[in-house]
């Protein structure tokens, strides 16, 4: 292999990286083909495309060819970069190769101005075209960056080109903030060229578009020597989300007022109970008169009015001494219910006098799902200034703190609550549904797309009717009868018609226990019952869940589909990460287990998955994004129409020496459109640990939505 020794003197100089990480043509951050020791910034993603391909997509294999090399990359964790890559020829209707790359950067700077990283391309798959392991060092000074590394290429593409199989190196010079010049030796060939970037201020903050032009010393097929690529970098969330919680700059907590609490109660119906009255009859009478005063009654109505103005529903207010208990339901902040908590806390802090305390009881269809309380003044300083979050009461799946009125019987309370929920106030969610294959022998991307409408109608406390219908929109040929082998993916297409018709009843047991029992038609073809129970003790770091189904297949009533699953989730508050282990018998009757690692970056989540099903092993990467704004539209005539609060897309590959078989639906957890995790507990994000980890979100929601609305109404 020809070497290019004239680069060696450059490597003796202390050079520097002045530019942000950019994707190269091998699906890693770096130069053109050479990876460097940088990684994508945490909380950002890159969509990239270039025309250089090699391996089985080039003829002969010893040279490059023009094709389509597409990558989706993410800074999934600080100092960690993950990439999904798909390579094909000049057409996207033939076969392609799907692979995954990963790079890990040493988080400590052992030598000033020098970074170290290791990585692997084409990680784990059964047909490894580009499998390469490497270690790399990047030194930086001023406007220069120099990189040297060593790779071991075992993939089939390396048998022809030998790219990155040995010592590789390169230099990048940032001539301006929008132009860099690059020269590299990737072991296969010497490459030179330039990279153009959008100047600061041209795109929204955090966005960047980069174009690369590379001239290779080694000719490609048909005498082609030049290659180009494009990469778009996008932030996945707000600035404060693109830093893990333990690294965020947080001020000391706000100081709480501690005064004497007199145990009394005043609710919005002007009923007073002295549960711990003073000894003196005169003092008792004085306190009773004070609690009955117009000022306190006005405060109750003022709180109710403020919460209703903020579009909270089912608002009830009671006073216990100097603590105000406020129960409410959130229907407008569906992308993340923590926004509703921030707004509700801001209203209470602004409306209550110095020294008061509040307790917020967030509910869903009458079931308490989260409790949060503290000193109103301390919370006011936290939400409006830079003070840290005060020590507060935070409870997952709490007991009901709203008491019955002293003159109201239990039957009256139950009937009154039922009538409230019989009011017709449905929510209609519209979202896309995609069934797809990526990187198969039949094409780069095949898909079936449908529109889904989810109608939720509350019935009584804890009960709801969920009806889901799909409308097929478009299918590629392989999802139809006209495709290869009569439609190789036809059975995976999304058909038009009703999917779910389910009635559910949710039962709150207390102490973090909740159960949902659902019955009806599930997943188009199953009739029966599903039971889901969860326990979230303490601060919510741990969550245990069990799911059981008893389904009859509608086309063959004797065919049973009985899933039996248990699940454990751990949430790491310091990093906003969660690990979920699920095991048992899954939807299709396959036995096994799955690990899901999820990194929360604002309302975006990145998923890394490992599955073991009946001896088959799979690895995958996916993402979840909201397809609805942080604040959904209000009801019109009682009906609310929203987008998808969370939309997930995954790609996976089979592992091991098992060929490149197509396997659909391994380790699928039976999940109705409305369930405890999604419908009630904000996708496991209503826990004290999550709220503390994302406390900046409380302030941001109040300042962006709550404060302007409240002050405009005054």
XYZ file of C-alpha atoms in Angstrom:
714
model
C 0.000 0.000 0.000
C 1.406 3.366 -0.979
C 2.464 5.667 1.886
C 2.660 9.468 1.969
C 5.621 10.346 4.143
C 5.488 14.109 3.630
C 2.753 14.370 6.281
C 5.067 13.194 9.058
C 6.593 16.633 9.912
C 3.089 18.006 10.585
C 2.658 15.424 13.321
C 5.650 16.753 15.272
C 3.921 20.066 15.950
C 1.465 20.687 18.816
C -1.708 21.295 16.823
C -5.284 22.042 17.856
C -8.912 21.495 17.045
C -10.754 24.749 16.595
C -13.871 23.292 15.015
C -16.731 21.242 16.343
C -16.977 17.520 15.563
C -17.982 16.707 11.988
C -19.063 13.394 10.497
C -16.675 11.742 8.046
C -17.384 9.380 5.167
C -17.008 6.273 7.327
C -19.808 7.213 9.698
C -17.648 8.611 12.526
C -16.704 12.106 13.651
C -13.384 13.039 12.126
C -11.719 14.209 8.904
C -12.714 12.588 5.566
C -12.151 8.885 6.207
C -9.912 9.165 9.255
C -11.671 9.266 12.644
C -10.314 11.692 15.217
C -10.541 11.730 19.028
C -13.553 14.051 19.143
C -17.145 12.896 19.668
C -20.440 14.558 18.905
C -21.594 17.015 21.529
C -23.939 15.426 24.037
C -27.548 16.117 23.111
C -26.968 16.679 19.393
C -27.686 14.532 16.344
C -26.273 14.507 12.817
C -27.940 13.425 9.580
C -25.288 12.825 6.925
C -24.969 11.597 3.344
C -21.944 11.100 1.103
C -21.279 9.451 -2.233
C -18.160 7.398 -1.410
C -18.698 3.641 -0.943
C -16.420 0.621 -1.006
C -16.467 -3.083 -0.177
C -19.129 -5.128 -1.948
C -20.659 -1.936 -3.329
C -17.538 -1.223 -5.416
C -16.290 -3.112 -8.437
C -13.438 -3.869 -8.210
C -13.228 -4.059 -4.409
C -9.777 -2.487 -4.411
C -11.206 0.880 -5.481
C -13.938 3.245 -4.372
C -17.268 3.659 -6.125
C -20.077 6.193 -6.207
C -23.125 5.210 -4.166
C -25.148 6.267 -1.147
C -23.664 6.273 2.341
C -26.224 7.512 4.909
C -25.782 7.903 8.663
C -27.776 9.006 11.687
C -25.506 9.860 14.624
C -26.074 11.090 18.140
C -24.140 12.298 21.143
C -26.046 9.792 23.255
C -24.039 10.425 26.411
C -21.127 12.685 27.367
C -18.003 11.347 25.625
C -20.048 8.694 23.759
C -21.036 8.749 20.090
C -23.353 6.180 18.468
C -24.055 5.892 14.740
C -26.470 3.983 12.551
C -25.112 3.607 9.005
C -26.641 2.320 5.765
C -24.614 1.845 2.578
C -25.931 1.021 -0.886
C -25.120 1.469 -4.560
C -26.286 4.320 -6.760
C -29.866 3.030 -6.511
C -31.854 2.719 -3.293
C -34.068 -0.121 -4.545
C -31.393 -2.831 -4.379
C -29.785 -4.383 -1.331
C -27.876 -2.382 1.264
C -25.799 -2.888 4.397
C -26.965 -1.683 7.814
C -24.345 -1.312 10.552
C -23.691 0.449 13.855
C -20.634 2.399 14.989
C -19.565 3.563 18.433
C -16.786 5.820 19.706
C -15.761 6.392 23.327
C -13.673 9.394 24.287
C -11.545 9.384 27.418
C -13.373 11.811 29.752
C -10.153 13.003 31.422
C -7.507 15.155 29.772
C -4.321 13.297 30.735
C -2.185 15.654 28.661
C -3.210 19.262 28.167
C -4.605 19.823 24.701
C -4.676 16.112 23.792
C -7.737 13.839 23.472
C -7.856 10.030 23.292
C -10.633 7.828 21.882
C -11.333 4.245 20.916
C -14.067 2.990 18.643
C -15.484 0.263 16.477
C -17.250 0.355 13.140
C -19.880 -2.244 12.157
C -20.279 -3.349 15.733
C -21.720 -6.783 16.431
C -23.637 -7.632 13.247
C -23.665 -11.077 11.628
C -22.454 -9.883 8.189
C -19.616 -7.496 8.965
C -18.700 -5.465 5.910
C -16.867 -2.612 7.640
C -15.756 -4.099 10.977
C -12.831 -1.995 12.205
C -11.465 -1.340 15.695
C -9.285 1.676 16.282
C -7.582 3.899 18.810
C -6.808 7.511 18.037
C -5.105 10.593 19.541
C -5.843 14.188 18.575
C -3.597 17.092 19.610
C -4.783 20.656 19.308
C -3.355 24.140 19.283
C -4.809 27.310 17.830
C -6.470 26.711 14.478
C -4.882 23.329 13.819
C -5.867 19.768 14.701
C -3.618 16.797 14.101
C -4.692 13.183 14.453
C -2.802 9.898 14.500
C -4.250 6.471 15.165
C -4.007 2.763 14.581
C -6.746 0.499 13.279
C -7.393 -3.186 12.733
C -9.842 -3.786 9.907
C -11.493 -7.233 9.854
C -14.496 -6.392 7.683
C -14.924 -7.675 4.160
C -14.402 -4.198 2.704
C -10.869 -4.139 4.156
C -9.864 -7.185 2.119
C -9.950 -4.944 -0.921
C -8.969 -1.467 0.246
C -7.231 -2.011 3.590
C -8.666 1.333 4.708
C -7.848 2.128 8.359
C -5.947 -1.186 8.655
C -2.747 0.146 10.186
C -1.427 3.605 11.047
C -3.560 6.495 9.807
C -3.128 10.221 10.343
C -4.323 13.629 9.186
C -4.385 17.369 9.763
C -7.245 19.865 9.694
C -6.665 23.615 9.504
C -9.569 25.916 10.364
C -8.950 28.802 8.015
C -12.117 30.656 9.086
C -15.182 29.853 11.173
C -16.830 28.483 8.015
C -13.901 26.864 6.097
C -11.386 24.172 7.013
C -8.684 22.511 4.897
C -7.944 18.810 5.384
C -5.190 16.392 4.394
C -5.130 12.764 5.569
C -3.741 9.302 4.926
C -6.387 6.619 5.619
C -3.935 3.752 4.779
C -5.774 3.123 1.490
C -5.073 6.510 -0.084
C -4.012 10.092 0.466
C -6.981 12.468 0.559
C -7.070 16.243 0.426
C -9.945 18.675 0.317
C -12.043 21.155 2.213
C -15.069 21.407 4.453
C -17.521 24.309 4.303
C -19.735 25.125 7.306
C -22.570 27.560 7.808
C -21.275 30.702 9.538
C -22.571 31.439 13.055
C -25.986 33.101 13.125
C -27.134 31.820 9.742
C -29.138 28.864 11.133
C -31.074 28.537 14.405
C -28.935 28.242 17.499
C -27.228 24.872 17.712
C -27.882 23.960 14.056
C -25.042 23.544 11.558
C -24.806 22.431 7.931
C -21.446 21.193 6.643
C -20.395 20.180 3.134
C -17.246 18.178 2.382
C -15.299 17.854 -0.880
C -12.551 15.220 -0.989
C -9.989 14.519 -3.724
C -8.420 11.047 -3.518
C -5.011 10.091 -4.810
C -6.319 6.592 -5.569
C -8.718 6.507 -8.497
C -12.176 5.102 -7.995
C -14.158 3.125 -10.523
C -14.753 4.893 -13.816
C -11.718 7.078 -13.002
C -13.596 8.999 -10.327
C -11.278 10.661 -7.805
C -13.500 13.250 -6.105
C -16.231 12.662 -3.544
C -18.591 14.885 -1.607
C -20.865 14.748 1.407
C -23.352 16.766 3.457
C -24.045 16.709 7.203
C -26.740 18.508 9.204
C -26.230 18.891 12.958
C -29.323 19.550 15.078
C -29.733 20.035 18.840
C -32.071 17.524 20.452
C -33.294 19.842 23.204
C -32.777 23.133 25.028
C -29.307 24.229 26.162
C -29.789 23.241 29.802
C -30.870 19.742 28.742
C -27.648 19.167 26.795
C -25.725 18.683 29.988
C -26.298 15.853 32.424
C -27.826 16.928 35.780
C -24.695 16.354 37.874
C -22.765 18.755 35.621
C -25.307 21.588 35.642
C -24.496 24.803 37.460
C -27.087 24.931 40.227
C -27.458 27.567 42.900
C -27.966 26.746 46.599
C -31.571 25.866 47.474
C -34.000 28.627 48.333
C -34.521 29.073 52.070
C -37.911 27.962 53.336
C -39.950 29.834 55.942
C -40.643 27.678 58.978
C -43.557 28.846 61.043
C -45.925 27.208 63.486
C -48.617 25.113 61.771
C -52.124 25.210 63.206
C -53.960 22.079 62.055
C -57.150 23.471 60.589
C -59.006 22.903 57.384
C -60.924 25.171 55.039
C -62.144 23.921 51.696
C -63.898 25.660 48.861
C -67.303 24.845 50.395
C -66.541 26.825 53.551
C -66.462 23.798 55.880
C -64.085 24.091 58.861
C -62.671 21.311 61.029
C -60.280 22.037 63.906
C -58.335 18.786 64.128
C -55.839 20.171 66.696
C -57.525 23.221 68.285
C -55.891 25.474 70.884
C -56.830 24.735 74.498
C -58.538 28.058 75.145
C -62.147 28.313 73.988
C -61.570 31.994 73.298
C -58.505 31.274 71.123
C -60.394 28.444 69.381
C -63.251 30.786 68.545
C -60.800 33.416 67.338
C -59.124 30.981 64.962
C -62.462 29.680 63.730
C -63.585 33.205 62.931
C -60.327 33.900 61.141
C -60.639 30.808 58.991
C -64.188 31.761 58.086
C -63.180 35.271 57.135
C -63.905 36.598 53.683
C -60.168 37.015 53.090
C -59.513 33.258 53.345
C -62.589 32.361 51.334
C -61.439 34.773 48.653
C -58.035 33.110 48.648
C -59.648 29.707 47.963
C -61.653 31.082 45.069
C -58.646 33.039 43.804
C -56.564 29.870 43.630
C -59.340 27.983 41.878
C -59.748 30.807 39.388
C -56.013 31.036 38.682
C -55.690 27.285 38.103
C -58.703 27.227 35.822
C -57.350 30.192 33.896
C -54.200 28.127 33.319
C -56.479 25.452 31.767
C -56.166 22.948 34.577
C -59.266 20.825 35.143
C -61.064 19.299 38.137
C -59.507 21.889 40.451
C -60.227 21.511 44.173
C -58.693 23.579 46.962
C -58.563 22.909 50.688
C -56.632 24.533 53.492
C -55.028 22.632 56.384
C -53.531 25.198 58.769
C -51.041 27.163 56.695
C -50.836 24.461 53.991
C -53.019 24.749 50.915
C -53.856 21.447 49.181
C -54.607 21.912 45.483
C -55.803 18.979 43.375
C -55.921 19.387 39.596
C -55.684 17.561 36.285
C -53.336 18.456 33.440
C -54.505 18.052 29.868
C -52.469 20.683 27.973
C -48.875 19.742 28.802
C -48.694 16.249 27.381
C -45.188 16.281 25.931
C -43.936 16.301 29.526
C -46.167 16.645 32.578
C -43.315 18.245 34.539
C -44.258 21.462 32.709
C -47.672 21.373 34.392
C -46.011 20.925 37.792
C -43.813 23.976 37.218
C -46.764 26.144 36.204
C -48.935 24.927 39.093
C -46.130 25.562 41.593
C -45.632 29.052 40.170
C -49.324 29.900 40.536
C -49.374 28.699 44.147
C -46.150 30.503 45.022
C -47.382 33.760 43.498
C -50.879 33.641 44.983
C -50.152 32.534 48.561
C -48.877 34.858 51.308
C -45.403 34.709 52.873
C -44.983 31.714 55.149
C -47.675 29.589 53.514
C -47.117 26.093 52.250
C -48.746 24.349 49.312
C -49.248 20.741 48.272
C -50.039 19.996 44.627
C -51.927 16.782 43.932
C -51.710 16.062 40.215
C -54.384 13.622 39.082
C -55.388 11.724 35.968
C -59.074 10.854 35.644
C -59.427 11.299 39.392
C -56.442 9.092 40.333
C -53.606 10.880 42.219
C -50.389 10.317 40.266
C -47.919 12.786 41.811
C -47.669 14.997 44.868
C -45.377 17.993 45.276
C -45.320 20.619 48.021
C -43.205 23.117 49.866
C -42.820 26.630 51.162
C -44.468 29.106 48.806
C -41.877 31.845 49.256
C -38.939 29.501 48.671
C -40.594 28.138 45.557
C -41.261 31.656 44.334
C -37.560 32.496 44.593
C -36.617 29.265 42.835
C -39.024 29.733 39.926
C -38.428 33.436 39.341
C -34.759 33.834 40.250
C -31.623 31.706 40.214
C -32.121 30.027 43.567
C -31.923 26.251 43.693
C -34.924 23.987 44.142
C -35.978 24.021 47.814
C -36.356 20.903 49.895
C -39.913 19.792 49.221
C -42.410 16.991 49.519
C -42.229 14.848 46.363
C -44.340 11.686 46.182
C -44.913 9.238 43.316
C -48.398 7.653 43.115
C -49.494 9.370 46.364
C -52.522 8.838 48.565
C -55.426 11.242 48.223
C -54.905 14.355 50.384
C -58.284 15.928 49.550
C -60.719 15.052 52.340
C -64.451 14.803 52.108
C -66.388 17.746 53.469
C -67.509 17.191 57.031
C -71.166 17.382 55.971
C -70.781 15.080 52.953
C -71.318 11.335 53.104
C -69.181 8.823 51.219
C -72.000 7.932 48.798
C -72.514 11.593 47.926
C -68.782 12.016 47.330
C -68.594 8.972 45.025
C -71.699 9.945 43.040
C -70.554 13.552 42.762
C -67.153 12.509 41.468
C -68.705 10.090 38.975
C -70.976 12.787 37.555
C -67.950 15.024 37.073
C -66.262 12.377 34.935
C -69.335 11.511 32.933
C -69.025 14.941 31.334
C -68.136 14.510 27.650
C -64.560 15.816 27.352
C -62.616 13.519 25.013
C -59.081 13.880 23.683
C -58.235 12.919 20.111
C -54.559 12.230 19.322
C -53.450 12.131 15.675
C -50.082 10.536 14.900
C -48.181 8.685 12.168
C -47.537 4.938 12.311
C -44.627 3.419 10.419
C -43.758 -0.209 9.813
C -40.409 -0.320 8.042
C -37.301 -2.266 7.157
C -33.900 -0.670 6.750
C -30.790 -2.079 5.134
C -32.188 -5.389 3.873
C -31.362 -7.387 0.745
C -34.567 -6.028 -0.815
C -33.816 -2.318 -0.504
C -32.434 0.531 1.528
C -35.784 1.458 3.043
C -39.175 -0.202 2.695
C -42.127 1.063 4.670
C -45.838 1.121 5.299
C -47.177 4.428 6.604
C -50.557 5.013 8.200
C -52.351 7.755 10.115
C -53.654 6.777 13.552
C -56.414 8.399 15.570
C -56.570 7.636 19.314
C -59.797 8.732 21.013
C -59.790 8.820 24.825
C -63.069 9.354 26.685
C -63.081 9.470 30.511
C -66.010 7.558 32.021
C -65.738 7.757 35.798
C -62.863 8.019 38.242
C -60.024 5.908 36.963
C -62.017 4.604 33.987
C -61.672 5.434 30.299
C -62.689 4.223 26.869
C -59.900 4.045 24.263
C -60.719 3.591 20.567
C -57.922 3.498 17.994
C -58.267 3.443 14.212
C -55.660 3.382 11.441
C -55.866 4.646 7.863
C -53.228 3.288 5.481
C -51.522 6.144 3.628
C -48.686 4.700 1.529
C -46.703 1.477 1.118
C -43.553 0.711 -0.834
C -43.792 -2.133 -3.323
C -42.321 -4.798 -1.034
C -45.172 -4.160 1.423
C -47.737 -4.913 -1.308
C -48.665 -7.912 -3.440
C -46.751 -6.410 -6.372
C -43.438 -6.645 -4.512
C -40.725 -9.301 -4.523
C -42.118 -12.799 -3.779
C -45.623 -11.358 -3.717
C -44.684 -8.732 -1.163
C -41.960 -10.016 1.130
C -43.050 -7.608 3.890
C -46.780 -7.700 3.164
C -47.690 -9.240 6.527
C -45.996 -6.317 8.296
C -48.034 -3.611 6.546
C -50.285 -1.351 8.640
C -53.869 -2.058 7.468
C -56.787 0.328 7.650
C -59.384 -0.345 10.311
C -59.924 -0.353 14.056
C -56.941 -1.423 16.127
C -58.128 -1.099 19.746
C -61.519 -0.839 21.458
C -60.722 -1.022 25.146
C -62.297 -0.066 28.465
C -59.825 0.333 31.321
C -60.174 0.796 35.067
C -57.273 2.127 37.115
C -57.057 1.369 40.822
C -54.792 3.264 43.218
C -53.709 1.029 46.076
C -51.533 3.595 47.886
C -47.844 3.524 48.871
C -46.771 3.654 45.228
C -48.946 0.747 43.998
C -51.256 1.175 40.986
C -53.099 -1.334 38.791
C -54.915 -1.019 35.465
C -57.355 -3.668 34.226
C -58.286 -3.424 30.549
C -60.753 -5.438 28.483
C -61.845 -5.410 24.844
C -60.259 -5.750 21.383
C -56.465 -5.373 21.362
C -54.108 -5.007 18.404
C -56.851 -5.703 15.795
C -57.022 -9.472 16.322
C -57.035 -10.178 20.073
C -60.054 -10.250 22.387
C -59.555 -10.494 26.102
C -58.113 -8.899 29.210
C -54.826 -7.230 30.112
C -53.650 -6.472 33.658
C -50.779 -4.082 34.373
C -49.504 -3.380 37.888
C -46.662 -1.173 39.013
C -44.931 -0.265 42.250
C -42.756 2.816 42.507
C -41.374 3.042 46.055
C -39.421 5.883 47.614
C -38.086 8.560 45.302
C -38.906 6.694 42.096
C -35.441 5.502 41.163
C -36.775 1.942 41.274
C -39.916 0.834 39.475
C -41.324 -2.692 39.342
C -43.961 -3.685 36.801
C -45.893 -6.826 35.889
C -48.020 -7.405 32.760
C -50.331 -10.321 32.072
C -52.632 -10.893 29.100
C -55.357 -13.446 28.422
C -56.189 -13.067 24.727
C -58.153 -15.145 22.233
C -57.149 -14.839 18.581
C -60.319 -13.645 16.815
C -59.698 -15.796 13.694
C -59.145 -18.882 15.850
C -60.739 -18.532 19.322
C -58.948 -21.651 20.535
C -55.568 -20.003 19.991
C -54.466 -18.317 23.230
C -51.978 -15.480 23.500
C -50.847 -15.221 27.076
C -48.002 -12.869 27.879
C -46.460 -13.006 31.337
C -43.860 -10.326 31.894
C -42.074 -8.658 34.778
C -39.946 -5.559 34.526
C -37.512 -3.572 36.651
C -36.391 -0.037 35.864
C -33.630 1.975 37.524
C -33.415 5.739 36.969
C -30.048 7.446 37.532
C -30.795 10.978 38.732
C -27.241 12.243 38.239
C -27.194 11.432 34.503
C -30.883 11.378 33.451
C -30.493 7.760 32.361
C -32.593 4.681 32.892
C -31.998 0.953 32.541
C -34.985 -1.308 32.032
C -34.899 -5.112 32.228
C -37.955 -7.024 30.993
C -38.223 -10.807 31.003
C -40.763 -13.561 30.568
C -43.158 -14.605 27.822
C -43.723 -11.802 25.279
C -46.587 -10.945 22.905
C -45.864 -13.601 20.290
C -45.306 -16.287 22.909
C -41.521 -16.065 22.553
C -39.584 -16.359 25.801
C -36.539 -14.285 26.604
C -35.439 -10.969 27.976
C -34.489 -7.487 26.846
C -32.332 -4.655 28.194
C -33.271 -1.104 27.268
C -30.904 1.747 28.072
C -32.579 5.135 27.676
C -30.909 8.528 27.836
C -33.255 11.462 28.450
C -32.291 14.688 26.676
C -35.205 16.984 27.358
C -38.232 15.441 25.663
C -36.018 13.464 23.304
C -34.915 10.004 24.329
C -32.208 7.851 22.787
C -32.569 4.091 23.218
C -29.982 1.317 23.036
C -31.527 -2.148 23.115
C -30.286 -5.700 23.517
C -32.701 -8.615 23.089
C -32.457 -12.352 23.568
C -35.427 -14.267 22.145
C -35.505 -18.041 21.711
C -31.734 -18.125 21.145
C -31.700 -15.178 18.706
C -29.790 -12.092 19.823
C -30.466 -8.580 18.591
C -29.054 -5.102 19.126
C -30.780 -1.881 18.203
C -30.820 1.866 18.442
C -33.858 4.125 18.477
C -35.195 7.507 19.442
C -38.386 8.972 20.850
C -39.517 12.493 20.035
C -42.707 14.462 20.727
C -44.804 15.266 17.662
C -46.760 17.883 19.561
C -45.760 21.236 21.128
C -44.962 21.551 24.824
C -48.338 23.236 25.283
C -51.161 21.478 23.434
C -54.257 23.272 22.181
C -57.179 23.892 24.522
C -60.509 22.171 24.177
C -62.954 23.407 21.559
C -66.513 22.415 22.347
C -65.182 19.941 24.888
C -62.911 18.181 22.371
C -59.126 18.446 22.418
C -57.057 17.485 19.363
C -53.349 16.827 19.952
C -50.337 15.299 18.238
C -48.283 12.386 19.461
C -46.775 13.167 22.851
C -44.137 10.550 22.151
C -43.244 8.876 18.832
C -40.618 6.139 18.763
C -38.633 4.688 15.899
C -36.113 1.827 16.201
C -33.750 -0.057 13.936
C -32.085 -3.306 14.933
C -29.811 -6.015 13.613
C -29.387 -9.682 14.415
C -26.137 -10.617 16.144
C -23.840 -13.593 15.867
C -22.958 -15.939 13.039
C -26.554 -16.554 11.997
C -26.599 -15.057 8.546
C -28.546 -11.921 7.783
C -32.041 -13.318 8.394
C -35.020 -11.007 8.685
C -36.796 -11.471 12.029
C -39.861 -9.379 12.894
C -41.283 -8.666 16.308
C -38.955 -10.336 18.827
C -39.502 -9.507 22.507
C -42.516 -7.272 21.920
C -44.134 -6.018 25.133
C -47.956 -5.908 24.756
C -48.637 -2.192 25.035
C -52.068 -0.689 24.520
C -52.288 2.893 23.309
C -53.442 3.965 26.768
C -51.652 2.294 29.663
C -50.266 3.169 33.091
C -46.818 4.128 31.885
C -47.952 6.362 29.005
C -51.392 7.508 30.064
C -50.848 8.145 33.755
C -47.183 8.325 34.720
C -45.697 10.458 31.950
C -43.589 7.579 30.563
C -42.044 6.946 34.001
C -41.157 10.632 34.359
C -43.434 11.432 37.284
C -41.077 10.549 40.102
C -39.182 12.620 42.697
C -35.856 11.521 41.186
C -36.812 12.707 37.692
C -38.241 16.019 38.946
C -35.086 16.776 40.934
C -32.869 15.829 37.989
C -34.808 18.138 35.662
C -35.645 20.982 38.031
C -34.577 23.586 35.445
C -37.544 22.462 33.369
C -39.924 23.556 36.170
C -38.567 27.102 36.059
C -38.510 27.227 32.260
C -42.158 26.127 32.020
C -43.275 28.713 34.559
C -41.392 31.584 32.930
C -42.401 30.589 29.382
C -46.058 29.615 29.869
C -47.250 30.247 33.402
C -46.017 33.699 34.410
C -46.955 35.552 31.171
C -50.439 34.036 31.162
C -51.112 34.746 34.830
C -49.872 38.312 34.709
C -51.776 39.047 31.524
C -54.981 38.098 33.304
C -54.447 40.445 36.239
